[in-house]
Amino acid sequence: MSDDNQASTAASGGCPFSHSQGVGEFADAFATVRSQQGTMDIDDQNDPVKMVLGLKSVRKAAHNWKTFQSGAIPGRIVVPSEVAIRTIRQLPFELDPPMHGDFRALLEPWFKRPLEPAYQDKLITTIHRLLDNVQNKEVDAVSDIALVLQSQALTTLLNVPFAESDTWISWGTHVFRSEDNPLDADKANILYDYLDEQINRARKTPSDDVYSLLCSAEVAGKKLTHDEIKGIMVLTFAGGRDTVINMLTNTLAYFADYPNTLALLRDKPEFITSAVEELVRYFSPLTHMGRVATQATEVEGQAVDQDSRISLCWASANRDERVFENPNEVDVTRKMNPHVGFGFGIHTCLGAHHARTLLRLWIQALIERIDMISVGDFEENVEVWAGESDTVERKVGFHALNLTLKSIADKQ
Amino acid sequence: MTQIIFITADEQEHVLEADSGSLMELAVANNIAGIDGDCGGVCSCATCHVHIAPEDKARVGEASEIEADMLELAENVTENSRLCCQIAISDKLEGIRVTVAEG
């Protein structure tokens, strides 16, 4: 899925004497083009995309699934397109109603488990064990913290043995792409081969994990095929990989730059819930998601041809100054925050309960244990979206972010 | 304490009491079916949609522009729709009956 965006160029920082300043800043990359045009046309492998940039237009288009469909050929609603490198349909997000609703209904209860106390207790244990290992020494927030926590927490979501996370961690942060080519099919095969094994194992020896649930489940009166199960699992792995890694890394970068916000949440933990929403709005870990027009139509007053693509640019919409006061400031006490960081409409992020719970518990642990965060060298992950007349560079996270989490206990 | 009555899709009445917080928080704390409050009350998810009886609309008050924009694209919207994370509990809501919206 689209967690692997445009070939990312490396902007580097990391002067040892002026480091942390700016590391927590994530600029509104689309500000100018949004206010001047409302959309931005980009090319993508000769299948152009009209990026929709304003919040209200994004929501309207996301709501209108009849005109802007997800059930196009597999990979086409992802930008950059994955049509050339995969045939597996990712489910349920590359489906339209009514099939979409049938798959969603099957999966919803499983993906709501993060609301249960026992699930949260597991995540709390995972988080504190990780903090034990990484605090008070310089580590890379991406590979030593975010990748590890994302992988370990995913074992709870899938209800598989904790040790599986070692395999996923060993894949590195770029499991679904190689460093030099974001559309490298060989990389995706690591995941596909792994999933084939897991599904076959679950068929032979069922357990209480997600694969076994899917092997025994029915949708519309029929057992799921191997490729349908695989399509669900590919989405779960890919959709929750870079997004969660960026969310966790960027949160550390932000608190490094703004220790007062960490202190505020320590004094007033009742704001952690709104802080989670605000950080997701500000970081917008997934820049956008595409749709295919089923008929000739228009967005923002501009023509959209039948069978052409648009994208719903969550990252731009989340900085729309017509809706958000001080859109480029993080206000963890923000009361009205109608962000689209988890998407909008029938396809809203299935993993949102897991992501919200993980970030909430992560912040809770940080305020309990971490006094301050100091930053060393880092390398930003900057997406480049090249339009006909505009090129937008968006910092979405980091390739590496060296930092030290200084514990409260160590200070005392 | 203010008494609030939620009517769920199965037509059951749930009589609850609170003296602070929002209607959404009260409903979630009491597992009222159909009120999820996924975003915690910042008006971004529309999973706390209720219908207010016409005679009660005056004491509940009007939706803000941001809330109205969210409701515009919600399922089963009527002129009596509100997102109940945006309704603060106070004395003036005593005995109010709100119906959980479907969808």
PDB file of C-alpha atoms in Angstrom, chain A residues 24-261:
ATOM      1  CA  GLY A  24      10.250  18.519  15.368  1.00  0.00           C
ATOM      2  CA  GLU A  25       9.051  20.888  12.645  1.00  0.00           C
ATOM      3  CA  PHE A  26       6.933  19.451   9.857  1.00  0.00           C
ATOM      4  CA  ALA A  27       6.054  22.213   7.409  1.00  0.00           C
ATOM      5  CA  ASP A  28       2.799  22.486   5.483  1.00  0.00           C
ATOM      6  CA  ALA A  29       4.293  21.400   2.171  1.00  0.00           C
ATOM      7  CA  PHE A  30       1.123  22.021   0.153  1.00  0.00           C
ATOM      8  CA  ALA A  31       0.220  25.496   1.507  1.00  0.00           C
ATOM      9  CA  THR A  32       0.875  27.529  -1.636  1.00  0.00           C
ATOM     10  CA  VAL A  33      -0.554  25.173  -4.213  1.00  0.00           C
ATOM     11  CA  ARG A  34      -3.606  24.464  -2.014  1.00  0.00           C
ATOM     12  CA  SER A  35      -4.491  28.143  -1.638  1.00  0.00           C
ATOM     13  CA  GLN A  36      -3.774  29.004  -5.272  1.00  0.00           C
ATOM     14  CA  GLN A  37      -5.215  25.985  -7.086  1.00  0.00           C
ATOM     15  CA  GLY A  38      -6.942  23.655  -4.635  1.00  0.00           C
ATOM     16  CA  THR A  39      -5.510  20.668  -6.514  1.00  0.00           C
ATOM     17  CA  MET A  40      -2.182  19.598  -7.928  1.00  0.00           C
ATOM     18  CA  ASP A  41      -1.661  17.470 -11.045  1.00  0.00           C
ATOM     19  CA  ILE A  42       1.212  15.023 -10.843  1.00  0.00           C
ATOM     20  CA  ASP A  43       2.369  12.332 -13.213  1.00  0.00           C
ATOM     21  CA  ASP A  44       2.875   8.775 -12.023  1.00  0.00           C
ATOM     22  CA  GLN A  45       4.046   6.181 -14.553  1.00  0.00           C
ATOM     23  CA  ASN A  46       1.895   7.783 -17.290  1.00  0.00           C
ATOM     24  CA  ASP A  47      -1.229   7.491 -15.132  1.00  0.00           C
ATOM     25  CA  PRO A  48      -1.619  11.074 -13.855  1.00  0.00           C
ATOM     26  CA  VAL A  49      -3.148  11.937 -10.494  1.00  0.00           C
ATOM     27  CA  LYS A  50      -5.058  15.057  -9.497  1.00  0.00           C
ATOM     28  CA  MET A  51      -4.258  15.552  -5.833  1.00  0.00           C
ATOM     29  CA  VAL A  52      -7.195  17.104  -3.937  1.00  0.00           C
ATOM     30  CA  LEU A  53      -5.832  19.436  -1.275  1.00  0.00           C
ATOM     31  CA  GLY A  54      -8.617  21.173   0.675  1.00  0.00           C
ATOM     32  CA  LEU A  55     -10.244  19.495   3.681  1.00  0.00           C
ATOM     33  CA  LYS A  56     -13.855  19.878   2.588  1.00  0.00           C
ATOM     34  CA  SER A  57     -13.153  18.697  -0.962  1.00  0.00           C
ATOM     35  CA  VAL A  58     -11.148  15.742   0.344  1.00  0.00           C
ATOM     36  CA  ARG A  59     -13.981  14.724   2.645  1.00  0.00           C
ATOM     37  CA  LYS A  60     -16.616  15.089  -0.084  1.00  0.00           C
ATOM     38  CA  ALA A  61     -14.620  12.993  -2.543  1.00  0.00           C
ATOM     39  CA  ALA A  62     -13.842  10.356   0.102  1.00  0.00           C
ATOM     40  CA  HIS A  63     -17.546  10.189   0.944  1.00  0.00           C
ATOM     41  CA  ASN A  64     -18.551   9.797  -2.707  1.00  0.00           C
ATOM     42  CA  TRP A  65     -17.395   6.213  -3.284  1.00  0.00           C
ATOM     43  CA  LYS A  66     -19.709   5.730  -6.251  1.00  0.00           C
ATOM     44  CA  THR A  67     -17.921   8.372  -8.303  1.00  0.00           C
ATOM     45  CA  PHE A  68     -14.474   7.879  -6.793  1.00  0.00           C
ATOM     46  CA  GLN A  69     -13.983   4.150  -6.518  1.00  0.00           C
ATOM     47  CA  SER A  70     -11.431   2.009  -4.695  1.00  0.00           C
ATOM     48  CA  GLY A  71     -12.221  -1.242  -6.489  1.00  0.00           C
ATOM     49  CA  ALA A  72     -10.135  -0.452  -9.559  1.00  0.00           C
ATOM     50  CA  ILE A  73      -7.481  -2.921 -10.727  1.00  0.00           C
ATOM     51  CA  PRO A  74      -5.232  -3.846  -7.801  1.00  0.00           C
ATOM     52  CA  GLY A  75      -2.558  -1.274  -7.017  1.00  0.00           C
ATOM     53  CA  ARG A  76      -4.040   1.573  -9.034  1.00  0.00           C
ATOM     54  CA  ILE A  77      -5.430   3.615  -6.135  1.00  0.00           C
ATOM     55  CA  VAL A  78      -2.008   3.633  -4.541  1.00  0.00           C
ATOM     56  CA  VAL A  79       0.316   6.488  -5.534  1.00  0.00           C
ATOM     57  CA  PRO A  80       2.904   5.656  -6.827  1.00  0.00           C
ATOM     58  CA  SER A  81       0.845   3.023  -8.624  1.00  0.00           C
ATOM     59  CA  GLU A  82       1.624  -0.621  -7.874  1.00  0.00           C
ATOM     60  CA  VAL A  83      -0.239  -1.953 -10.922  1.00  0.00           C
ATOM     61  CA  ALA A  84       3.007  -3.076 -12.551  1.00  0.00           C
ATOM     62  CA  ILE A  85       4.228  -4.994  -9.505  1.00  0.00           C
ATOM     63  CA  ARG A  86       1.254  -6.758  -7.940  1.00  0.00           C
ATOM     64  CA  THR A  87      -1.923  -8.613  -8.792  1.00  0.00           C
ATOM     65  CA  ILE A  88      -3.084  -9.331  -5.230  1.00  0.00           C
ATOM     66  CA  ARG A  89      -6.030  -7.131  -4.266  1.00  0.00           C
ATOM     67  CA  GLN A  90      -5.515  -5.600  -0.836  1.00  0.00           C
ATOM     68  CA  LEU A  91      -8.656  -6.033   1.264  1.00  0.00           C
ATOM     69  CA  PRO A  92     -10.910  -4.468   2.245  1.00  0.00           C
ATOM     70  CA  PHE A  93      -9.542  -1.179   1.007  1.00  0.00           C
ATOM     71  CA  GLU A  94      -9.394  -1.985  -2.732  1.00  0.00           C
ATOM     72  CA  LEU A  95     -13.089  -2.897  -2.764  1.00  0.00           C
ATOM     73  CA  ASP A  96     -16.310  -0.914  -3.137  1.00  0.00           C
ATOM     74  CA  PRO A  97     -19.685  -1.610  -1.513  1.00  0.00           C
ATOM     75  CA  PRO A  98     -21.318  -4.009  -1.056  1.00  0.00           C
ATOM     76  CA  MET A  99     -18.324  -6.389  -0.907  1.00  0.00           C
ATOM     77  CA  HIS A 100     -16.308  -3.820   1.002  1.00  0.00           C
ATOM     78  CA  GLY A 101     -18.877  -3.759   3.787  1.00  0.00           C
ATOM     79  CA  ASP A 102     -18.938  -7.564   4.023  1.00  0.00           C
ATOM     80  CA  PHE A 103     -15.172  -7.781   4.508  1.00  0.00           C
ATOM     81  CA  ARG A 104     -15.153  -4.813   6.828  1.00  0.00           C
ATOM     82  CA  ALA A 105     -17.840  -6.411   9.013  1.00  0.00           C
ATOM     83  CA  LEU A 106     -15.714  -9.552   9.297  1.00  0.00           C
ATOM     84  CA  LEU A 107     -12.630  -7.606  10.342  1.00  0.00           C
ATOM     85  CA  GLU A 108     -14.069  -4.855  12.566  1.00  0.00           C
ATOM     86  CA  PRO A 109     -14.410  -6.902  15.772  1.00  0.00           C
ATOM     87  CA  TRP A 110     -10.818  -8.159  15.522  1.00  0.00           C
ATOM     88  CA  PHE A 111      -9.458  -4.662  14.891  1.00  0.00           C
ATOM     89  CA  LYS A 112     -11.440  -3.276  17.844  1.00  0.00           C
ATOM     90  CA  ARG A 113      -9.553  -5.481  20.302  1.00  0.00           C
ATOM     91  CA  PRO A 114      -7.153  -2.596  21.102  1.00  0.00           C
ATOM     92  CA  LEU A 115     -10.015  -1.129  23.158  1.00  0.00           C
ATOM     93  CA  GLU A 116      -9.825  -4.088  25.572  1.00  0.00           C
ATOM     94  CA  PRO A 117      -7.812  -3.699  28.813  1.00  0.00           C
ATOM     95  CA  ALA A 118      -5.988  -7.041  28.368  1.00  0.00           C
ATOM     96  CA  TYR A 119      -4.748  -5.946  24.937  1.00  0.00           C
ATOM     97  CA  GLN A 120      -3.564  -2.640  26.358  1.00  0.00           C
ATOM     98  CA  ASP A 121      -1.776  -4.389  29.228  1.00  0.00           C
ATOM     99  CA  LYS A 122       0.247  -6.357  26.673  1.00  0.00           C
ATOM    100  CA  LEU A 123       1.225  -3.177  24.853  1.00  0.00           C
ATOM    101  CA  ILE A 124       2.192  -1.492  28.137  1.00  0.00           C
ATOM    102  CA  THR A 125       4.489  -4.406  28.973  1.00  0.00           C
ATOM    103  CA  THR A 126       6.034  -4.232  25.490  1.00  0.00           C
ATOM    104  CA  ILE A 127       6.577  -0.478  25.727  1.00  0.00           C
ATOM    105  CA  HIS A 128       8.230  -0.572  29.160  1.00  0.00           C
ATOM    106  CA  ARG A 129      10.520  -3.433  28.216  1.00  0.00           C
ATOM    107  CA  LEU A 130      11.623  -1.475  25.154  1.00  0.00           C
ATOM    108  CA  LEU A 131      12.231   1.666  27.214  1.00  0.00           C
ATOM    109  CA  ASP A 132      14.324  -0.398  29.646  1.00  0.00           C
ATOM    110  CA  ASN A 133      16.554  -1.323  26.707  1.00  0.00           C
ATOM    111  CA  VAL A 134      16.905   2.026  24.969  1.00  0.00           C
ATOM    112  CA  GLN A 135      16.842   4.742  27.628  1.00  0.00           C
ATOM    113  CA  ASN A 136      19.917   6.731  28.687  1.00  0.00           C
ATOM    114  CA  LYS A 137      22.028   5.881  25.656  1.00  0.00           C
ATOM    115  CA  GLU A 138      22.202   7.139  22.090  1.00  0.00           C
ATOM    116  CA  VAL A 139      20.045   5.037  19.778  1.00  0.00           C
ATOM    117  CA  ASP A 140      18.424   5.460  16.371  1.00  0.00           C
ATOM    118  CA  ALA A 141      14.757   6.274  16.966  1.00  0.00           C
ATOM    119  CA  VAL A 142      13.799   4.710  13.624  1.00  0.00           C
ATOM    120  CA  SER A 143      15.547   1.333  13.715  1.00  0.00           C
ATOM    121  CA  ASP A 144      16.063   0.862  17.482  1.00  0.00           C
ATOM    122  CA  ILE A 145      12.742   2.206  18.768  1.00  0.00           C
ATOM    123  CA  ALA A 146       9.990   2.774  16.199  1.00  0.00           C
ATOM    124  CA  LEU A 147      10.628  -0.292  14.013  1.00  0.00           C
ATOM    125  CA  VAL A 148      10.970  -2.476  17.097  1.00  0.00           C
ATOM    126  CA  LEU A 149       7.851  -1.151  18.830  1.00  0.00           C
ATOM    127  CA  GLN A 150       5.791  -1.248  15.634  1.00  0.00           C
ATOM    128  CA  SER A 151       6.773  -4.872  15.055  1.00  0.00           C
ATOM    129  CA  GLN A 152       6.323  -5.994  18.660  1.00  0.00           C
ATOM    130  CA  ALA A 153       2.945  -4.259  18.957  1.00  0.00           C
ATOM    131  CA  LEU A 154       1.830  -5.915  15.713  1.00  0.00           C
ATOM    132  CA  THR A 155       2.200  -9.331  17.377  1.00  0.00           C
ATOM    133  CA  THR A 156      -0.559  -8.218  19.751  1.00  0.00           C
ATOM    134  CA  LEU A 157      -2.797  -7.056  16.891  1.00  0.00           C
ATOM    135  CA  LEU A 158      -2.330 -10.351  15.012  1.00  0.00           C
ATOM    136  CA  ASN A 159      -2.286 -12.424  18.227  1.00  0.00           C
ATOM    137  CA  VAL A 160       0.829 -14.308  17.163  1.00  0.00           C
ATOM    138  CA  PRO A 161       3.884 -15.257  19.273  1.00  0.00           C
ATOM    139  CA  PHE A 162       5.980 -12.270  20.343  1.00  0.00           C
ATOM    140  CA  ALA A 163       9.076 -13.832  18.738  1.00  0.00           C
ATOM    141  CA  GLU A 164       7.569 -13.299  15.270  1.00  0.00           C
ATOM    142  CA  SER A 165       8.500  -9.644  15.671  1.00  0.00           C
ATOM    143  CA  ASP A 166      12.191 -10.622  15.394  1.00  0.00           C
ATOM    144  CA  THR A 167      11.553 -11.721  11.806  1.00  0.00           C
ATOM    145  CA  TRP A 168       9.711  -8.536  10.927  1.00  0.00           C
ATOM    146  CA  ILE A 169      12.409  -6.389  12.527  1.00  0.00           C
ATOM    147  CA  SER A 170      15.065  -8.252  10.528  1.00  0.00           C
ATOM    148  CA  TRP A 171      13.345  -7.142   7.319  1.00  0.00           C
ATOM    149  CA  GLY A 172      14.365  -3.548   8.137  1.00  0.00           C
ATOM    150  CA  THR A 173      12.351  -0.414   7.549  1.00  0.00           C
ATOM    151  CA  HIS A 174      12.285  -0.864   3.793  1.00  0.00           C
ATOM    152  CA  VAL A 175      10.784  -4.318   3.527  1.00  0.00           C
ATOM    153  CA  PHE A 176       8.411  -3.316   0.756  1.00  0.00           C
ATOM    154  CA  ARG A 177      10.908  -1.407  -1.336  1.00  0.00           C
ATOM    155  CA  SER A 178      14.601  -1.332  -1.974  1.00  0.00           C
ATOM    156  CA  GLU A 179      16.566   1.788  -1.153  1.00  0.00           C
ATOM    157  CA  ASP A 180      16.941   2.838  -4.776  1.00  0.00           C
ATOM    158  CA  ASN A 181      13.646   1.669  -6.241  1.00  0.00           C
ATOM    159  CA  PRO A 182      10.316   2.149  -4.486  1.00  0.00           C
ATOM    160  CA  LEU A 183       8.606  -0.234  -6.881  1.00  0.00           C
ATOM    161  CA  ASP A 184      10.875  -3.222  -6.485  1.00  0.00           C
ATOM    162  CA  ALA A 185       8.690  -6.332  -6.685  1.00  0.00           C
ATOM    163  CA  ASP A 186      11.371  -8.629  -5.276  1.00  0.00           C
ATOM    164  CA  LYS A 187      11.169  -6.849  -1.930  1.00  0.00           C
ATOM    165  CA  ALA A 188       7.426  -7.396  -1.696  1.00  0.00           C
ATOM    166  CA  ASN A 189       8.010 -11.106  -2.260  1.00  0.00           C
ATOM    167  CA  ILE A 190       9.657 -11.396   1.150  1.00  0.00           C
ATOM    168  CA  LEU A 191       6.322 -10.502   2.700  1.00  0.00           C
ATOM    169  CA  TYR A 192       4.261 -12.530   0.222  1.00  0.00           C
ATOM    170  CA  ASP A 193       6.313 -15.693   0.795  1.00  0.00           C
ATOM    171  CA  TYR A 194       6.110 -15.193   4.552  1.00  0.00           C
ATOM    172  CA  LEU A 195       2.320 -14.807   4.390  1.00  0.00           C
ATOM    173  CA  ASP A 196       1.928 -17.919   2.218  1.00  0.00           C
ATOM    174  CA  GLU A 197       3.740 -19.891   4.908  1.00  0.00           C
ATOM    175  CA  GLN A 198       1.696 -18.437   7.730  1.00  0.00           C
ATOM    176  CA  ILE A 199      -1.649 -19.039   6.004  1.00  0.00           C
ATOM    177  CA  ASN A 200      -0.710 -22.634   5.117  1.00  0.00           C
ATOM    178  CA  ARG A 201       0.434 -23.251   8.694  1.00  0.00           C
ATOM    179  CA  ALA A 202      -2.839 -21.889  10.085  1.00  0.00           C
ATOM    180  CA  ARG A 203      -4.849 -24.163   7.762  1.00  0.00           C
ATOM    181  CA  LYS A 204      -2.997 -27.234   9.044  1.00  0.00           C
ATOM    182  CA  THR A 205      -2.808 -26.266  12.706  1.00  0.00           C
ATOM    183  CA  PRO A 206      -5.332 -23.592  13.607  1.00  0.00           C
ATOM    184  CA  SER A 207      -4.731 -21.426  16.666  1.00  0.00           C
ATOM    185  CA  ASP A 208      -6.293 -18.227  17.980  1.00  0.00           C
ATOM    186  CA  ASP A 209      -4.287 -15.961  15.677  1.00  0.00           C
ATOM    187  CA  VAL A 210      -5.604 -13.771  12.868  1.00  0.00           C
ATOM    188  CA  TYR A 211      -4.625 -16.230  10.115  1.00  0.00           C
ATOM    189  CA  SER A 212      -6.721 -18.954  11.717  1.00  0.00           C
ATOM    190  CA  LEU A 213      -9.671 -16.611  12.094  1.00  0.00           C
ATOM    191  CA  LEU A 214      -9.476 -15.769   8.395  1.00  0.00           C
ATOM    192  CA  CYS A 215      -9.049 -19.412   7.332  1.00  0.00           C
ATOM    193  CA  SER A 216     -12.294 -20.361   9.068  1.00  0.00           C
ATOM    194  CA  ALA A 217     -14.257 -17.201   8.233  1.00  0.00           C
ATOM    195  CA  GLU A 218     -16.918 -16.724   5.584  1.00  0.00           C
ATOM    196  CA  VAL A 219     -17.855 -13.615   3.670  1.00  0.00           C
ATOM    197  CA  ALA A 220     -21.202 -13.556   1.864  1.00  0.00           C
ATOM    198  CA  GLY A 221     -21.604 -17.279   2.586  1.00  0.00           C
ATOM    199  CA  LYS A 222     -18.240 -18.298   1.111  1.00  0.00           C
ATOM    200  CA  LYS A 223     -14.934 -19.260   2.671  1.00  0.00           C
ATOM    201  CA  LEU A 224     -12.136 -16.814   1.922  1.00  0.00           C
ATOM    202  CA  THR A 225      -9.663 -17.797  -0.776  1.00  0.00           C
ATOM    203  CA  HIS A 226      -5.942 -17.952  -0.091  1.00  0.00           C
ATOM    204  CA  ASP A 227      -5.435 -14.727  -2.055  1.00  0.00           C
ATOM    205  CA  GLU A 228      -8.222 -12.952  -0.173  1.00  0.00           C
ATOM    206  CA  ILE A 229      -6.606 -13.817   3.164  1.00  0.00           C
ATOM    207  CA  LYS A 230      -3.271 -12.750   1.766  1.00  0.00           C
ATOM    208  CA  GLY A 231      -4.785  -9.487   0.528  1.00  0.00           C
ATOM    209  CA  ILE A 232      -6.069  -8.699   4.018  1.00  0.00           C
ATOM    210  CA  MET A 233      -2.717  -9.496   5.605  1.00  0.00           C
ATOM    211  CA  VAL A 234      -0.660  -7.541   3.062  1.00  0.00           C
ATOM    212  CA  LEU A 235      -2.766  -4.491   3.838  1.00  0.00           C
ATOM    213  CA  THR A 236      -2.355  -5.053   7.581  1.00  0.00           C
ATOM    214  CA  PHE A 237       1.426  -5.350   7.306  1.00  0.00           C
ATOM    215  CA  ALA A 238       2.030  -2.644   4.718  1.00  0.00           C
ATOM    216  CA  GLY A 239      -0.547  -0.109   5.858  1.00  0.00           C
ATOM    217  CA  GLY A 240       0.651  -0.212   9.429  1.00  0.00           C
ATOM    218  CA  ARG A 241       4.390  -0.261   8.807  1.00  0.00           C
ATOM    219  CA  ASP A 242       5.822   3.095   7.663  1.00  0.00           C
ATOM    220  CA  THR A 243       2.810   4.952   9.019  1.00  0.00           C
ATOM    221  CA  VAL A 244       3.286   3.713  12.586  1.00  0.00           C
ATOM    222  CA  ILE A 245       7.080   3.986  12.364  1.00  0.00           C
ATOM    223  CA  ASN A 246       6.766   7.611  11.263  1.00  0.00           C
ATOM    224  CA  MET A 247       4.169   8.350  13.940  1.00  0.00           C
ATOM    225  CA  LEU A 248       6.394   7.013  16.731  1.00  0.00           C
ATOM    226  CA  THR A 249       9.630   8.538  15.433  1.00  0.00           C
ATOM    227  CA  ASN A 250       8.088  11.929  14.721  1.00  0.00           C
ATOM    228  CA  THR A 251       6.538  12.035  18.186  1.00  0.00           C
ATOM    229  CA  LEU A 252      10.003  11.630  19.715  1.00  0.00           C
ATOM    230  CA  ALA A 253      11.377  14.313  17.381  1.00  0.00           C
ATOM    231  CA  TYR A 254       8.579  16.634  18.412  1.00  0.00           C
ATOM    232  CA  PHE A 255       9.066  16.102  22.142  1.00  0.00           C
ATOM    233  CA  ALA A 256      12.825  16.573  21.698  1.00  0.00           C
ATOM    234  CA  ASP A 257      12.152  19.989  20.198  1.00  0.00           C
ATOM    235  CA  TYR A 258       9.277  20.878  22.515  1.00  0.00           C
ATOM    236  CA  PRO A 259      10.047  19.530  26.004  1.00  0.00           C
ATOM    237  CA  ASN A 260       7.406  21.886  27.410  1.00  0.00           C
ATOM    238  CA  THR A 261       4.708  19.879  25.659  1.00  0.00           C
TER     239      THR A 261
END
